[in-house]
């Protein structure tokens, strides 16, 4: 079973920041938070991951709360091409296979 | 995606026939995975491999077998295809501590 809770859908205006929340209240100390997205009919795409510090890469930023029970994925300037299903996944460092929940369907609107 | 290819991309087969899907990687990654994706169920793990000849079952392994005789190839076989195995199949690769890279998928229709 997925260990995370995400809203089923969100809308975001093009050019605005998209903030996607994820609750993972049962996360343990050695588990990472990973984010993936799946654009219609394509394979999922890795976005970012973190353990306890905030992370940023060319695609997004990941903000993890101090108690690690929730996190937020931030797409700083959403475009229409960011319309996708976004998955938040908690997993340990030992390459345990990913378990996907239902994710959040983000619609970026012009 | 670069470094991972799935074949075929599309296949239509008849109930009861054997089908083999291939996942090929050029990244020399240790771990390989097969998922299926169906409306209402999302992505579900079928089988995975953590090295040559080392495989394990996932959540929905019944009716499927896998083989990994070389690092670069991970084969998924449906011994006798059924209509319930109509799905989109995704292969993925990973290394320790890295994110997964997924292939473009194989759309299988069993008629």
mmCIF file of C-alpha atoms in Angstrom:
data_model
loop_
_atom_site.group_PDB
_atom_site.id
_atom_site.type_symbol
_atom_site.label_atom_id
_atom_site.label_comp_id
_atom_site.label_asym_id
_atom_site.label_seq_id
_atom_site.Cartn_x
_atom_site.Cartn_y
_atom_site.Cartn_z
ATOM 1 C CA UNK A 1 0.000 0.000 0.000
ATOM 2 C CA UNK A 2 1.099 3.524 -0.734
ATOM 3 C CA UNK A 3 2.261 5.324 2.393
ATOM 4 C CA UNK A 4 1.277 8.761 1.158
ATOM 5 C CA UNK A 5 -1.853 10.876 0.821
ATOM 6 C CA UNK A 6 -2.276 13.351 -2.018
ATOM 7 C CA UNK A 7 -5.243 15.397 -3.245
ATOM 8 C CA UNK A 8 -6.775 13.754 -6.315
ATOM 9 C CA UNK A 9 -6.650 16.866 -8.471
ATOM 10 C CA UNK A 10 -5.460 20.469 -8.605
ATOM 11 C CA UNK A 11 -5.564 23.335 -11.061
ATOM 12 C CA UNK A 12 -2.882 25.928 -11.620
ATOM 13 C CA UNK A 13 -2.749 28.973 -13.870
ATOM 14 C CA UNK A 14 0.010 28.979 -16.464
ATOM 15 C CA UNK A 15 3.039 30.929 -15.283
ATOM 16 C CA UNK A 16 2.145 30.576 -11.625
ATOM 17 C CA UNK A 17 3.820 28.326 -9.099
ATOM 18 C CA UNK A 18 2.195 24.935 -8.642
ATOM 19 C CA UNK A 19 2.412 23.654 -5.075
ATOM 20 C CA UNK A 20 1.567 19.985 -4.732
ATOM 21 C CA UNK A 21 1.178 18.683 -1.162
ATOM 22 C CA UNK A 22 1.857 15.192 0.140
ATOM 23 C CA UNK A 23 1.247 13.726 3.573
ATOM 24 C CA UNK A 24 3.460 10.883 4.772
ATOM 25 C CA UNK A 25 2.858 10.833 8.500
ATOM 26 C CA UNK A 26 4.217 7.294 9.003
ATOM 27 C CA UNK A 27 7.548 7.923 7.284
ATOM 28 C CA UNK A 28 10.504 6.324 9.042
ATOM 29 C CA UNK A 29 13.979 7.731 9.518
ATOM 30 C CA UNK A 30 15.640 5.960 6.593
ATOM 31 C CA UNK A 31 12.896 6.619 4.054
ATOM 32 C CA UNK A 32 13.182 9.121 1.257
ATOM 33 C CA UNK A 33 10.456 11.150 -0.423
ATOM 34 C CA UNK A 34 10.430 10.757 -4.197
ATOM 35 C CA UNK A 35 8.338 12.605 -6.737
ATOM 36 C CA UNK A 36 7.483 11.338 -10.204
ATOM 37 C CA UNK A 37 5.083 12.551 -12.836
ATOM 38 C CA UNK A 38 3.317 10.869 -15.707
ATOM 39 C CA UNK A 39 2.251 12.815 -18.725
ATOM 40 C CA UNK A 40 -0.605 11.190 -20.600
ATOM 41 C CA UNK A 41 0.296 7.707 -21.914
ATOM 42 C CA UNK A 42 4.034 8.175 -21.307
ATOM 43 C CA UNK A 43 6.182 6.363 -18.752
ATOM 44 C CA UNK A 44 6.573 8.043 -15.367
ATOM 45 C CA UNK A 45 9.377 10.585 -15.140
ATOM 46 C CA UNK A 46 11.585 11.125 -12.108
ATOM 47 C CA UNK A 47 11.431 14.702 -10.774
ATOM 48 C CA UNK A 48 13.244 14.984 -7.453
ATOM 49 C CA UNK A 49 13.833 13.279 -4.127
ATOM 50 C CA UNK A 50 14.951 14.177 -0.616
ATOM 51 C CA UNK A 51 15.525 12.803 2.853
ATOM 52 C CA UNK A 52 15.107 15.734 5.223
ATOM 53 C CA UNK A 53 16.668 18.790 3.627
ATOM 54 C CA UNK A 54 14.933 20.874 1.006
ATOM 55 C CA UNK A 55 16.092 20.089 -2.508
ATOM 56 C CA UNK A 56 16.061 21.963 -5.801
ATOM 57 C CA UNK A 57 16.903 20.949 -9.330
ATOM 58 C CA UNK A 58 16.191 22.265 -12.789
ATOM 59 C CA UNK A 59 12.654 20.893 -12.731
ATOM 60 C CA UNK A 60 11.333 21.602 -9.247
ATOM 61 C CA UNK A 61 11.871 22.243 -5.568
ATOM 62 C CA UNK A 62 11.013 19.876 -2.753
ATOM 63 C CA UNK A 63 10.160 21.252 0.662
ATOM 64 C CA UNK A 64 10.058 18.719 3.519
ATOM 65 C CA UNK A 65 8.682 19.751 6.898
ATOM 66 C CA UNK A 66 10.945 19.526 9.911
ATOM 67 C CA UNK A 67 9.026 16.559 11.335
ATOM 68 C CA UNK A 68 9.169 14.937 7.848
ATOM 69 C CA UNK A 69 5.471 14.096 7.976
ATOM 70 C CA UNK A 70 4.628 16.096 4.888
ATOM 71 C CA UNK A 71 6.230 17.664 1.864
ATOM 72 C CA UNK A 72 5.434 19.994 -1.009
ATOM 73 C CA UNK A 73 6.600 19.793 -4.598
ATOM 74 C CA UNK A 74 6.915 23.216 -6.174
ATOM 75 C CA UNK A 75 6.943 23.830 -9.920
ATOM 76 C CA UNK A 76 7.999 27.502 -9.917
ATOM 77 C CA UNK A 77 6.477 28.588 -13.236
ATOM 78 C CA UNK A 78 3.988 26.024 -14.431
ATOM 79 C CA UNK A 79 3.471 25.583 -18.169
ATOM 80 C CA UNK A 80 0.839 23.653 -20.112
ATOM 81 C CA UNK A 81 3.388 20.878 -20.558
ATOM 82 C CA UNK A 82 3.400 20.331 -16.790
ATOM 83 C CA UNK A 83 -0.145 18.980 -16.964
ATOM 84 C CA UNK A 84 0.297 15.434 -15.636
ATOM 85 C CA UNK A 85 -0.345 13.072 -12.746
ATOM 86 C CA UNK A 86 2.164 13.658 -9.959
ATOM 87 C CA UNK A 87 3.108 10.836 -7.605
ATOM 88 C CA UNK A 88 4.647 11.261 -4.163
ATOM 89 C CA UNK A 89 6.330 8.033 -3.012
ATOM 90 C CA UNK A 90 8.074 7.160 0.228
ATOM 91 C CA UNK A 91 10.756 4.524 -0.054
ATOM 92 C CA UNK A 92 13.835 3.362 1.798
ATOM 93 C CA UNK A 93 17.321 3.590 0.369
ATOM 94 C CA UNK A 94 17.647 -0.116 -0.405
ATOM 95 C CA UNK A 95 16.008 -0.052 -3.830
ATOM 96 C CA UNK A 96 12.738 -1.452 -2.574
ATOM 97 C CA UNK A 97 10.433 -1.292 -5.597
ATOM 98 C CA UNK A 98 8.319 1.814 -5.977
ATOM 99 C CA UNK A 99 4.681 1.518 -4.950
ATOM 100 C CA UNK A 100 2.471 3.996 -6.768
ATOM 101 C CA UNK A 101 -0.676 5.483 -5.313
ATOM 102 C CA UNK A 102 -3.238 7.416 -7.319
ATOM 103 C CA UNK A 103 -1.284 10.662 -7.318
ATOM 104 C CA UNK A 104 -2.509 14.208 -7.994
ATOM 105 C CA UNK A 105 -3.776 15.143 -11.422
ATOM 106 C CA UNK A 106 -2.430 18.649 -12.062
ATOM 107 C CA UNK A 107 -4.127 20.667 -14.769
ATOM 108 C CA UNK A 108 -2.288 23.788 -15.889
ATOM 109 C CA UNK A 109 -4.735 26.241 -17.387
ATOM 110 C CA UNK A 110 -3.907 28.964 -19.908
ATOM 111 C CA UNK B 1 13.658 7.330 -22.672
ATOM 112 C CA UNK B 2 17.354 7.367 -23.429
ATOM 113 C CA UNK B 3 19.073 4.160 -22.260
ATOM 114 C CA UNK B 4 15.956 2.009 -21.992
ATOM 115 C CA UNK B 5 13.835 0.612 -24.780
ATOM 116 C CA UNK B 6 10.804 -1.619 -24.784
ATOM 117 C CA UNK B 7 9.695 -3.857 -27.607
ATOM 118 C CA UNK B 8 7.297 -4.216 -29.175
ATOM 119 C CA UNK B 9 5.544 -0.868 -28.651
ATOM 120 C CA UNK B 10 2.178 -2.326 -29.594
ATOM 121 C CA UNK B 11 0.956 -5.891 -29.849
ATOM 122 C CA UNK B 12 -2.356 -7.590 -30.450
ATOM 123 C CA UNK B 13 -2.510 -11.269 -29.611
ATOM 124 C CA UNK B 14 -5.110 -13.971 -29.189
ATOM 125 C CA UNK B 15 -6.234 -15.507 -25.925
ATOM 126 C CA UNK B 16 -4.156 -18.533 -25.021
ATOM 127 C CA UNK B 17 -1.043 -17.604 -26.983
ATOM 128 C CA UNK B 18 2.331 -16.985 -25.335
ATOM 129 C CA UNK B 19 3.697 -13.446 -25.458
ATOM 130 C CA UNK B 20 7.129 -12.089 -24.548
ATOM 131 C CA UNK B 21 7.861 -8.434 -23.950
ATOM 132 C CA UNK B 22 11.424 -7.211 -23.928
ATOM 133 C CA UNK B 23 13.091 -4.475 -21.940
ATOM 134 C CA UNK B 24 16.600 -3.506 -22.991
ATOM 135 C CA UNK B 25 18.916 -1.056 -21.194
ATOM 136 C CA UNK B 26 22.284 0.419 -22.060
ATOM 137 C CA UNK B 27 22.918 1.971 -18.619
ATOM 138 C CA UNK B 28 24.317 -1.137 -16.899
ATOM 139 C CA UNK B 29 21.862 -0.587 -14.043
ATOM 140 C CA UNK B 30 21.492 -3.396 -11.571
ATOM 141 C CA UNK B 31 17.754 -3.174 -10.923
ATOM 142 C CA UNK B 32 14.979 -3.702 -13.464
ATOM 143 C CA UNK B 33 11.219 -3.750 -13.011
ATOM 144 C CA UNK B 34 8.032 -4.577 -14.877
ATOM 145 C CA UNK B 35 4.807 -2.679 -14.112
ATOM 146 C CA UNK B 36 1.384 -2.751 -15.663
ATOM 147 C CA UNK B 37 -1.004 0.182 -15.776
ATOM 148 C CA UNK B 38 -4.768 -0.088 -16.031
ATOM 149 C CA UNK B 39 -7.516 2.507 -15.635
ATOM 150 C CA UNK B 40 -8.603 2.680 -12.016
ATOM 151 C CA UNK B 41 -5.583 0.745 -10.740
ATOM 152 C CA UNK B 42 -2.613 2.903 -11.536
ATOM 153 C CA UNK B 43 0.831 1.355 -11.834
ATOM 154 C CA UNK B 44 1.263 -2.061 -10.256
ATOM 155 C CA UNK B 45 4.480 -4.043 -9.915
ATOM 156 C CA UNK B 46 4.570 -7.416 -11.689
ATOM 157 C CA UNK B 47 8.148 -8.663 -11.197
ATOM 158 C CA UNK B 48 11.527 -7.135 -10.565
ATOM 159 C CA UNK B 49 15.177 -8.113 -10.788
ATOM 160 C CA UNK B 50 18.153 -7.134 -8.661
ATOM 161 C CA UNK B 51 20.756 -8.767 -10.849
ATOM 162 C CA UNK B 52 21.378 -11.430 -13.454
ATOM 163 C CA UNK B 53 19.266 -14.480 -12.639
ATOM 164 C CA UNK B 54 17.926 -12.772 -9.482
ATOM 165 C CA UNK B 55 14.234 -11.966 -9.715
ATOM 166 C CA UNK B 56 11.318 -11.605 -7.361
ATOM 167 C CA UNK B 57 7.550 -11.324 -7.536
ATOM 168 C CA UNK B 58 5.590 -8.150 -7.239
ATOM 169 C CA UNK B 59 2.004 -7.369 -6.360
ATOM 170 C CA UNK B 60 0.395 -8.856 -9.504
ATOM 171 C CA UNK B 61 2.731 -11.646 -10.636
ATOM 172 C CA UNK B 62 0.152 -14.398 -11.326
ATOM 173 C CA UNK B 63 0.182 -15.372 -15.007
ATOM 174 C CA UNK B 64 3.567 -13.785 -15.648
ATOM 175 C CA UNK B 65 7.134 -15.018 -15.609
ATOM 176 C CA UNK B 66 10.407 -13.174 -16.127
ATOM 177 C CA UNK B 67 13.966 -13.910 -17.039
ATOM 178 C CA UNK B 68 17.188 -11.964 -16.824
ATOM 179 C CA UNK B 69 20.127 -13.815 -18.342
ATOM 180 C CA UNK B 70 22.076 -10.627 -19.129
ATOM 181 C CA UNK B 71 22.338 -7.322 -17.293
ATOM 182 C CA UNK B 72 20.855 -5.428 -20.197
ATOM 183 C CA UNK B 73 17.747 -7.514 -20.886
ATOM 184 C CA UNK B 74 14.692 -8.232 -18.763
ATOM 185 C CA UNK B 75 12.003 -10.322 -20.432
ATOM 186 C CA UNK B 76 8.373 -10.561 -19.350
ATOM 187 C CA UNK B 77 6.436 -13.608 -20.563
ATOM 188 C CA UNK B 78 2.743 -14.253 -20.510
ATOM 189 C CA UNK B 79 2.621 -18.025 -20.811
ATOM 190 C CA UNK B 80 -1.001 -18.077 -21.983
ATOM 191 C CA UNK B 81 -2.413 -14.620 -22.525
ATOM 192 C CA UNK B 82 -5.853 -13.757 -21.151
ATOM 193 C CA UNK B 83 -8.074 -10.756 -21.782
ATOM 194 C CA UNK B 84 -7.399 -9.546 -18.221
ATOM 195 C CA UNK B 85 -3.775 -9.046 -19.241
ATOM 196 C CA UNK B 86 -4.731 -6.383 -21.761
ATOM 197 C CA UNK B 87 -2.812 -3.431 -20.384
ATOM 198 C CA UNK B 88 0.036 -1.015 -20.850
ATOM 199 C CA UNK B 89 3.301 -2.492 -19.615
ATOM 200 C CA UNK B 90 6.167 -0.327 -18.416
ATOM 201 C CA UNK B 91 9.719 -1.365 -17.729
ATOM 202 C CA UNK B 92 11.982 0.624 -15.403
ATOM 203 C CA UNK B 93 15.631 0.601 -14.379
ATOM 204 C CA UNK B 94 17.423 1.984 -11.356
ATOM 205 C CA UNK B 95 20.632 2.059 -9.398
ATOM 206 C CA UNK B 96 21.185 2.475 -5.665
ATOM 207 C CA UNK B 97 20.040 5.898 -4.509
ATOM 208 C CA UNK B 98 18.959 7.075 -7.950
ATOM 209 C CA UNK B 99 15.517 7.686 -9.361
ATOM 210 C CA UNK B 100 13.926 5.197 -11.701
ATOM 211 C CA UNK B 101 13.994 5.617 -15.471
ATOM 212 C CA UNK B 102 10.929 4.251 -17.226
ATOM 213 C CA UNK B 103 10.554 3.046 -20.765
ATOM 214 C CA UNK B 104 7.914 4.300 -23.173
ATOM 215 C CA UNK B 105 5.609 1.351 -22.569
ATOM 216 C CA UNK B 106 4.150 -1.567 -24.513
ATOM 217 C CA UNK B 107 0.450 -1.525 -25.248
ATOM 218 C CA UNK B 108 -0.786 -5.125 -25.264
ATOM 219 C CA UNK B 109 -4.250 -6.130 -26.383
ATOM 220 C CA UNK B 110 -5.449 -9.697 -25.883
ATOM 221 C CA UNK B 111 -8.481 -10.551 -28.009
#
